[in-house]
Amino acid sequence: MTDNETFVRDLFRAWNERDYDSIAGSVSQDCTLVEEGSGRTLKGPEGFTQLARAMFDAMPDGTFTLDHLTSQGDTVVVEYTGSGTQTGDLVLHAGTVPATGRQVTVHACDIYEVEDDKIKRGRAYLDTGAIMSQLGLTEQLRG
């Protein structure tokens, strides 16, 4: 059994390496992760894998950098920075955004409850307004 901090570091490495099997293997079958703000809910390994594939299809150069990670018991809190260039369609809670060619950098925080080296539950806090602004969508909404 891996300690929870190492488990989450390995998970982020899998995301950066596009290791979809490892991403799916890190999530329990009955896992639920809620994106606070958007209300989107990911369920089980399939939900995580679909999100990863969709994100990297939209931003093939996308990367995640761990900024801070802490754990206590079964709870792990990770702050990170995601960045990439949107060269493909990006699915947001408000709909699909065609490729803009713009660079995006966003700071986020996830909280995971880990059981037996798998994410059981989670919450993700992400500034979707910052993403929309960097993609030039806020100007379109004002115009």
XYZ file of C-alpha atoms in Angstrom:
143
model
C 0.000 0.000 0.000
C 1.358 3.401 -1.033
C 1.231 6.420 1.254
C -1.399 8.912 0.083
C 1.029 11.690 -0.875
C 3.016 9.348 -3.119
C -0.243 8.024 -4.563
C -1.362 11.536 -5.589
C 2.082 12.466 -6.960
C 1.942 9.299 -9.085
C -1.563 10.236 -10.243
C -0.392 13.666 -11.422
C 2.570 12.042 -13.163
C 0.087 9.748 -14.961
C -1.949 12.782 -16.101
C 1.155 14.498 -17.443
C 2.241 11.294 -19.225
C -1.280 10.654 -20.633
C -1.278 7.259 -18.919
C -5.025 6.697 -19.098
C -4.821 3.180 -17.647
C -3.104 4.492 -14.519
C -5.595 7.354 -14.252
C -8.498 4.897 -14.418
C -6.756 2.552 -11.976
C -6.430 5.314 -9.386
C -10.200 5.713 -9.016
C -12.633 3.381 -7.248
C -15.580 2.067 -9.255
C -18.008 4.056 -7.089
C -15.910 7.235 -6.941
C -17.622 10.595 -7.260
C -15.718 13.826 -7.839
C -17.664 17.084 -7.947
C -16.281 20.184 -9.643
C -17.451 22.952 -7.333
C -18.583 25.955 -9.336
C -19.446 24.106 -12.541
C -21.436 21.387 -10.812
C -19.998 18.758 -13.156
C -19.685 15.345 -11.510
C -17.190 12.691 -12.569
C -18.119 9.121 -11.728
C -15.793 6.148 -11.570
C -12.760 5.393 -13.708
C -14.686 6.138 -16.915
C -15.491 9.696 -15.822
C -11.875 10.469 -14.989
C -10.586 8.926 -18.208
C -13.143 10.773 -20.355
C -12.166 14.069 -18.716
C -8.450 13.414 -19.240
C -8.902 12.481 -22.895
C -11.171 15.473 -23.598
C -8.784 17.861 -21.888
C -5.692 16.607 -23.686
C -7.559 16.517 -27.021
C -8.296 20.226 -26.475
C -4.830 21.054 -25.092
C -2.296 18.460 -26.278
C 0.579 20.367 -24.643
C -1.281 20.577 -21.306
C 0.651 19.972 -18.087
C -0.009 19.996 -14.364
C 2.481 21.256 -11.796
C 1.989 20.376 -8.138
C 2.288 23.547 -6.072
C 1.395 22.174 -2.631
C 0.308 18.794 -1.367
C -0.676 17.784 2.144
C -2.414 14.794 3.629
C -3.968 13.856 6.915
C -5.411 10.392 7.363
C -7.375 9.473 4.238
C -7.696 13.083 3.026
C -5.281 14.631 0.532
C -5.369 18.296 -0.492
C -3.449 19.261 -3.602
C -3.002 22.730 -5.076
C -1.728 22.766 -8.625
C -1.280 24.842 -11.745
C -2.544 23.613 -15.081
C -1.471 25.149 -18.356
C -1.768 24.469 -22.054
C -2.650 25.865 -25.456
C -6.196 25.292 -26.655
C -5.765 23.866 -30.155
C -8.849 21.625 -30.070
C -12.470 21.850 -28.959
C -12.771 22.326 -25.186
C -15.869 21.119 -23.363
C -16.817 23.408 -20.471
C -19.944 23.276 -18.332
C -21.443 26.030 -20.497
C -20.814 24.199 -23.776
C -18.084 23.443 -26.296
C -15.493 26.087 -27.127
C -13.873 25.781 -30.579
C -10.071 26.002 -30.694
C -8.779 29.491 -29.936
C -5.019 28.913 -30.115
C -4.726 30.725 -26.786
C -2.566 29.766 -23.829
C -4.371 29.044 -20.550
C -2.945 28.907 -17.027
C -5.218 28.127 -14.109
C -4.677 27.473 -10.418
C -6.825 24.784 -8.840
C -7.280 22.774 -5.668
C -8.546 19.207 -5.329
C -9.481 17.380 -2.155
C -9.436 13.585 -2.334
C -10.605 10.933 0.094
C -8.376 7.922 -0.541
C -9.122 4.314 0.393
C -6.889 1.372 -0.537
C -4.835 3.399 -3.054
C -7.923 4.647 -4.893
C -9.830 7.916 -4.881
C -13.188 7.268 -3.266
C -14.575 10.830 -3.226
C -13.323 14.213 -4.271
C -14.021 17.875 -4.745
C -12.300 20.086 -7.295
C -12.108 23.862 -7.057
C -11.289 25.513 -10.362
C -11.601 29.106 -11.552
C -13.610 28.584 -14.730
C -13.982 32.369 -15.058
C -10.201 32.678 -15.432
C -10.239 29.986 -18.116
C -13.031 31.729 -20.010
C -11.242 35.070 -19.759
C -7.946 33.663 -21.028
C -9.743 32.043 -23.947
C -11.300 35.404 -24.850
C -14.821 34.312 -24.052
C -15.644 37.063 -21.560
C -15.194 39.701 -24.286
C -17.667 37.791 -26.481
C -20.197 37.686 -23.646
C -19.906 41.462 -23.092
C -20.058 42.296 -26.807
